[in-house]
Amino acid sequence: ICHTSVKRTTALVRRIQGAAHEEKEKESFDNIKQLLDPCLVCQKRPRNGNIVHGKSAHLVACFRCAKMLRKGRSPCPVCKKEIHGVIKVFMA
């Protein structure tokens, strides 16, 4: 095996890993920015109604709209799962 070839391959792998890490950080930042968007339903109030289904949840609605969705037996607007509960979220 050529030593130069191994070095080039290693350098390429590191660049790919670095690019993947940067992409993950960008996705994470985009997810955080999305939390600042208004409620997906009313487009007015802040997202503070965590829609719970099973062991996961989506924070896409205000508390009022999230409760309304659950009361109306509507599914989660993100994944279409049955809504088991709504939790009010306080961000500090």
PDB file of C-alpha atoms in Angstrom, residues 26-63:
ATOM      1  CA  LYS A  26     -26.480  23.825  10.928  1.00  0.00           C
ATOM      2  CA  GLU A  27     -29.509  21.525  11.295  1.00  0.00           C
ATOM      3  CA  SER A  28     -29.385  21.941  15.065  1.00  0.00           C
ATOM      4  CA  PHE A  29     -29.233  25.736  14.726  1.00  0.00           C
ATOM      5  CA  ASP A  30     -32.135  25.690  12.242  1.00  0.00           C
ATOM      6  CA  ASN A  31     -34.190  23.608  14.712  1.00  0.00           C
ATOM      7  CA  ILE A  32     -33.513  26.140  17.469  1.00  0.00           C
ATOM      8  CA  LYS A  33     -34.440  29.046  15.186  1.00  0.00           C
ATOM      9  CA  GLN A  34     -37.667  27.234  14.282  1.00  0.00           C
ATOM     10  CA  LEU A  35     -38.720  27.264  17.947  1.00  0.00           C
ATOM     11  CA  LEU A  36     -38.869  31.045  17.686  1.00  0.00           C
ATOM     12  CA  ASP A  37     -41.360  30.869  14.819  1.00  0.00           C
ATOM     13  CA  PRO A  38     -45.001  31.499  15.746  1.00  0.00           C
ATOM     14  CA  CYS A  39     -47.539  28.731  16.294  1.00  0.00           C
ATOM     15  CA  LEU A  40     -47.982  26.506  13.243  1.00  0.00           C
ATOM     16  CA  VAL A  41     -51.776  26.648  13.673  1.00  0.00           C
ATOM     17  CA  CYS A  42     -52.679  30.282  14.456  1.00  0.00           C
ATOM     18  CA  GLN A  43     -49.439  31.916  13.255  1.00  0.00           C
ATOM     19  CA  LYS A  44     -49.763  34.458  16.111  1.00  0.00           C
ATOM     20  CA  ARG A  45     -48.715  33.190  19.518  1.00  0.00           C
ATOM     21  CA  PRO A  46     -45.344  31.681  20.507  1.00  0.00           C
ATOM     22  CA  ARG A  47     -44.788  27.930  20.412  1.00  0.00           C
ATOM     23  CA  ASN A  48     -45.290  26.907  24.019  1.00  0.00           C
ATOM     24  CA  GLY A  49     -47.665  23.934  23.761  1.00  0.00           C
ATOM     25  CA  ASN A  50     -45.675  20.709  23.561  1.00  0.00           C
ATOM     26  CA  ILE A  51     -47.803  18.061  21.797  1.00  0.00           C
ATOM     27  CA  VAL A  52     -47.061  14.720  23.468  1.00  0.00           C
ATOM     28  CA  HIS A  53     -47.542  11.322  21.833  1.00  0.00           C
ATOM     29  CA  GLY A  54     -45.927   8.247  23.312  1.00  0.00           C
ATOM     30  CA  LYS A  55     -42.367   8.927  24.431  1.00  0.00           C
ATOM     31  CA  SER A  56     -41.880  11.870  22.083  1.00  0.00           C
ATOM     32  CA  ALA A  57     -43.366  15.307  21.499  1.00  0.00           C
ATOM     33  CA  HIS A  58     -43.418  18.145  18.998  1.00  0.00           C
ATOM     34  CA  LEU A  59     -43.234  21.829  19.926  1.00  0.00           C
ATOM     35  CA  VAL A  60     -45.011  23.390  16.970  1.00  0.00           C
ATOM     36  CA  ALA A  61     -48.081  25.076  18.464  1.00  0.00           C
ATOM     37  CA  CYS A  62     -49.044  27.554  21.137  1.00  0.00           C
ATOM     38  CA  PHE A  63     -50.585  26.088  24.288  1.00  0.00           C
TER      39      PHE A  63
END
